[in-house]
Amino acid sequence: MVSGQMVPEIGIRRAEAKDSAALARIFVESRLETFYWQNPARFRLEDFEKETAGETVFVAEDGSGKILGFISVWEPERFVHHLYIAPDQQRRGIGKRLLESLSSWLSLPYRLKCKVRNETACAFYRKNDWVETGRGTDEHGEYLVLGFHGPKG
């Protein structure tokens, strides 16, 4: 299917141990592309397990079982820590489907941080009814704090 089209057959399910290698690969590839201003040497496959430890992870997969992306959430705070889609699968509605899937297992409201320099992601969240609730800065730059209280009618 051509990039930019919706994925017709996509399933969302809880991640399993067998998914780790594919998820780690998507995690690194997406971060290398997204955070182009950071030193690429800081992104390693083993980061996935460390960065998602204790989080609930759901995957998006196509009809053949190929993992297309994932979302990880720190449940106690309903904090979306990571949402990554394989670079060759972006702009096909997968991220939106993963966000929408939260309502099946997590109560509102949700929140997340998004790097200001990651303009594509900031625009994606705004388009999907996330609103800015704050700003901050860490060792990797300025970020927005975004919240989601439900779809706008």
mmCIF file of C-alpha atoms in Angstrom:
data_model
loop_
_atom_site.group_PDB
_atom_site.id
_atom_site.type_symbol
_atom_site.label_atom_id
_atom_site.label_comp_id
_atom_site.label_asym_id
_atom_site.label_seq_id
_atom_site.Cartn_x
_atom_site.Cartn_y
_atom_site.Cartn_z
ATOM 1 C CA MET A 1 0.000 0.000 0.000
ATOM 2 C CA VAL A 2 1.217 3.494 -0.799
ATOM 3 C CA SER A 3 2.407 5.638 2.099
ATOM 4 C CA GLY A 4 -0.261 8.117 3.166
ATOM 5 C CA GLN A 5 -3.161 5.697 2.821
ATOM 6 C CA MET A 6 -5.028 4.223 5.745
ATOM 7 C CA VAL A 7 -4.160 0.683 6.812
ATOM 8 C CA PRO A 8 -7.284 -1.404 6.117
ATOM 9 C CA GLU A 9 -6.528 -4.347 8.376
ATOM 10 C CA ILE A 10 -4.851 -3.435 11.626
ATOM 11 C CA GLY A 11 -5.100 -5.093 14.991
ATOM 12 C CA ILE A 12 -4.233 -3.636 18.370
ATOM 13 C CA ARG A 13 -3.149 -6.012 21.113
ATOM 14 C CA ARG A 14 -1.082 -6.117 24.270
ATOM 15 C CA ALA A 15 2.619 -6.641 23.564
ATOM 16 C CA GLU A 16 4.121 -10.040 24.296
ATOM 17 C CA ALA A 17 7.707 -11.065 25.050
ATOM 18 C CA LYS A 18 8.109 -12.362 21.472
ATOM 19 C CA ASP A 19 7.540 -8.803 20.193
ATOM 20 C CA SER A 20 10.590 -7.306 21.925
ATOM 21 C CA ALA A 21 13.050 -7.433 19.010
ATOM 22 C CA ALA A 22 10.597 -5.831 16.549
ATOM 23 C CA LEU A 23 9.589 -3.180 19.095
ATOM 24 C CA ALA A 24 13.207 -2.332 19.904
ATOM 25 C CA ARG A 25 13.953 -1.936 16.199
ATOM 26 C CA ILE A 26 10.957 0.394 15.670
ATOM 27 C CA PHE A 27 11.951 2.314 18.813
ATOM 28 C CA VAL A 28 15.473 2.992 17.545
ATOM 29 C CA GLU A 29 14.598 3.606 13.877
ATOM 30 C CA SER A 30 11.810 6.032 14.760
ATOM 31 C CA ARG A 31 13.902 7.920 17.279
ATOM 32 C CA LEU A 32 16.810 8.256 14.844
ATOM 33 C CA GLU A 33 14.463 9.811 12.296
ATOM 34 C CA THR A 34 12.384 11.879 14.728
ATOM 35 C CA PHE A 35 15.122 13.301 16.946
ATOM 36 C CA TYR A 36 17.450 14.253 14.104
ATOM 37 C CA TRP A 37 19.066 17.000 16.204
ATOM 38 C CA GLN A 38 20.361 14.557 18.829
ATOM 39 C CA ASN A 39 23.487 12.427 18.705
ATOM 40 C CA PRO A 40 22.461 9.169 16.964
ATOM 41 C CA ALA A 41 24.893 7.189 19.128
ATOM 42 C CA ARG A 42 22.567 7.671 22.094
ATOM 43 C CA PHE A 43 19.851 5.451 20.550
ATOM 44 C CA ARG A 44 20.427 1.747 21.168
ATOM 45 C CA LEU A 45 18.257 -1.370 20.855
ATOM 46 C CA GLU A 46 18.542 -2.127 24.565
ATOM 47 C CA ASP A 47 16.929 1.251 25.323
ATOM 48 C CA PHE A 48 13.469 -0.129 24.552
ATOM 49 C CA GLU A 49 13.396 -2.497 27.542
ATOM 50 C CA LYS A 50 14.791 0.167 29.887
ATOM 51 C CA GLU A 51 12.498 2.951 28.656
ATOM 52 C CA THR A 52 9.304 0.871 28.878
ATOM 53 C CA ALA A 53 10.039 -1.039 32.096
ATOM 54 C CA GLY A 54 6.861 -1.245 34.182
ATOM 55 C CA GLU A 55 4.731 0.266 31.419
ATOM 56 C CA THR A 56 1.774 -1.204 29.590
ATOM 57 C CA VAL A 57 2.637 -1.657 25.912
ATOM 58 C CA PHE A 58 0.208 -2.261 23.075
ATOM 59 C CA VAL A 59 1.202 -2.966 19.482
ATOM 60 C CA ALA A 60 -0.411 -2.292 16.136
ATOM 61 C CA GLU A 61 0.006 -5.089 13.609
ATOM 62 C CA ASP A 62 -1.182 -5.801 10.104
ATOM 63 C CA GLY A 63 -3.129 -8.854 8.977
ATOM 64 C CA SER A 64 0.059 -10.885 8.543
ATOM 65 C CA GLY A 65 1.210 -10.165 12.113
ATOM 66 C CA LYS A 66 3.863 -7.597 11.168
ATOM 67 C CA ILE A 67 4.278 -5.049 13.959
ATOM 68 C CA LEU A 68 3.764 -1.532 12.642
ATOM 69 C CA GLY A 69 4.093 0.508 15.827
ATOM 70 C CA PHE A 70 3.417 0.651 19.543
ATOM 71 C CA ILE A 71 2.226 2.763 22.427
ATOM 72 C CA SER A 72 3.528 2.497 25.993
ATOM 73 C CA VAL A 73 1.773 3.968 29.006
ATOM 74 C CA TRP A 74 2.717 4.478 32.621
ATOM 75 C CA GLU A 75 -0.709 3.496 33.948
ATOM 76 C CA PRO A 76 -0.624 5.031 37.461
ATOM 77 C CA GLU A 77 -0.458 8.503 35.906
ATOM 78 C CA ARG A 78 -2.204 7.678 32.587
ATOM 79 C CA PHE A 79 0.971 9.021 30.966
ATOM 80 C CA VAL A 80 1.673 8.111 27.341
ATOM 81 C CA HIS A 81 5.421 7.679 27.476
ATOM 82 C CA HIS A 82 6.045 6.440 23.935
ATOM 83 C CA LEU A 83 4.126 6.297 20.664
ATOM 84 C CA TYR A 84 6.244 5.161 17.736
ATOM 85 C CA ILE A 85 5.341 3.941 14.274
ATOM 86 C CA ALA A 86 7.824 2.251 11.941
ATOM 87 C CA PRO A 87 9.177 4.982 9.631
ATOM 88 C CA ASP A 88 7.865 3.239 6.501
ATOM 89 C CA GLN A 89 4.387 2.943 8.029
ATOM 90 C CA GLN A 90 3.846 6.536 9.152
ATOM 91 C CA ARG A 91 0.978 8.753 7.978
ATOM 92 C CA ARG A 92 -1.371 5.813 7.547
ATOM 93 C CA GLY A 93 -3.576 6.277 10.610
ATOM 94 C CA ILE A 94 -1.738 3.804 12.835
ATOM 95 C CA GLY A 95 -0.794 6.317 15.548
ATOM 96 C CA LYS A 96 -4.370 7.576 15.668
ATOM 97 C CA ARG A 97 -5.651 4.011 16.046
ATOM 98 C CA LEU A 98 -3.221 3.344 18.892
ATOM 99 C CA LEU A 99 -4.333 6.524 20.681
ATOM 100 C CA GLU A 100 -7.991 5.618 20.178
ATOM 101 C CA SER A 101 -7.351 2.156 21.612
ATOM 102 C CA LEU A 102 -6.488 3.688 24.990
ATOM 103 C CA SER A 103 -10.186 4.182 25.751
ATOM 104 C CA SER A 104 -10.695 0.399 25.793
ATOM 105 C CA TRP A 105 -8.498 -0.051 28.862
ATOM 106 C CA LEU A 106 -7.483 3.302 30.364
ATOM 107 C CA SER A 107 -9.671 5.983 31.938
ATOM 108 C CA LEU A 108 -9.388 9.651 31.010
ATOM 109 C CA PRO A 109 -7.626 12.009 31.143
ATOM 110 C CA TYR A 110 -4.304 11.100 29.507
ATOM 111 C CA ARG A 111 -1.183 13.198 29.249
ATOM 112 C CA LEU A 112 2.195 13.154 27.540
ATOM 113 C CA LYS A 113 5.266 15.245 26.789
ATOM 114 C CA CYS A 114 6.281 16.132 23.246
ATOM 115 C CA LYS A 115 9.531 17.827 22.239
ATOM 116 C CA VAL A 116 8.852 21.262 20.722
ATOM 117 C CA ARG A 117 11.361 20.532 17.943
ATOM 118 C CA ASN A 118 9.322 17.446 17.020
ATOM 119 C CA GLU A 119 6.886 19.620 15.076
ATOM 120 C CA THR A 120 5.290 16.710 13.223
ATOM 121 C CA ALA A 121 4.336 14.964 16.466
ATOM 122 C CA CYS A 122 3.093 18.189 18.091
ATOM 123 C CA ALA A 123 0.841 18.805 15.079
ATOM 124 C CA PHE A 124 -0.358 15.171 15.144
ATOM 125 C CA TYR A 125 -1.435 15.381 18.776
ATOM 126 C CA ARG A 126 -3.163 18.736 18.317
ATOM 127 C CA LYS A 127 -5.026 17.356 15.302
ATOM 128 C CA ASN A 128 -6.209 14.508 17.530
ATOM 129 C CA ASP A 129 -7.683 16.814 20.214
ATOM 130 C CA TRP A 130 -4.744 16.933 22.634
ATOM 131 C CA VAL A 131 -4.314 20.355 24.224
ATOM 132 C CA GLU A 132 -1.268 22.061 25.680
ATOM 133 C CA THR A 133 -1.390 22.167 29.473
ATOM 134 C CA GLY A 134 2.184 23.221 30.168
ATOM 135 C CA ARG A 135 5.776 23.463 29.003
ATOM 136 C CA GLY A 136 9.132 22.488 30.350
ATOM 137 C CA THR A 137 12.760 21.909 29.514
ATOM 138 C CA ASP A 138 15.019 18.947 30.173
ATOM 139 C CA GLU A 139 18.506 17.919 29.102
ATOM 140 C CA HIS A 140 17.194 17.204 25.582
ATOM 141 C CA GLY A 141 15.351 20.473 25.006
ATOM 142 C CA GLU A 142 12.004 22.182 25.406
ATOM 143 C CA TYR A 143 8.835 20.095 25.540
ATOM 144 C CA LEU A 144 5.090 20.602 25.633
ATOM 145 C CA VAL A 145 2.872 18.879 28.170
ATOM 146 C CA LEU A 146 -0.286 17.796 26.361
ATOM 147 C CA GLY A 147 -3.509 16.469 27.808
ATOM 148 C CA PHE A 148 -6.447 14.559 26.366
ATOM 149 C CA HIS A 149 -9.861 14.700 27.995
ATOM 150 C CA GLY A 150 -11.837 13.061 25.195
ATOM 151 C CA PRO A 151 -12.710 13.747 21.585
ATOM 152 C CA LYS A 152 -14.215 17.095 20.769
ATOM 153 C CA GLY A 153 -17.780 16.768 19.621
#
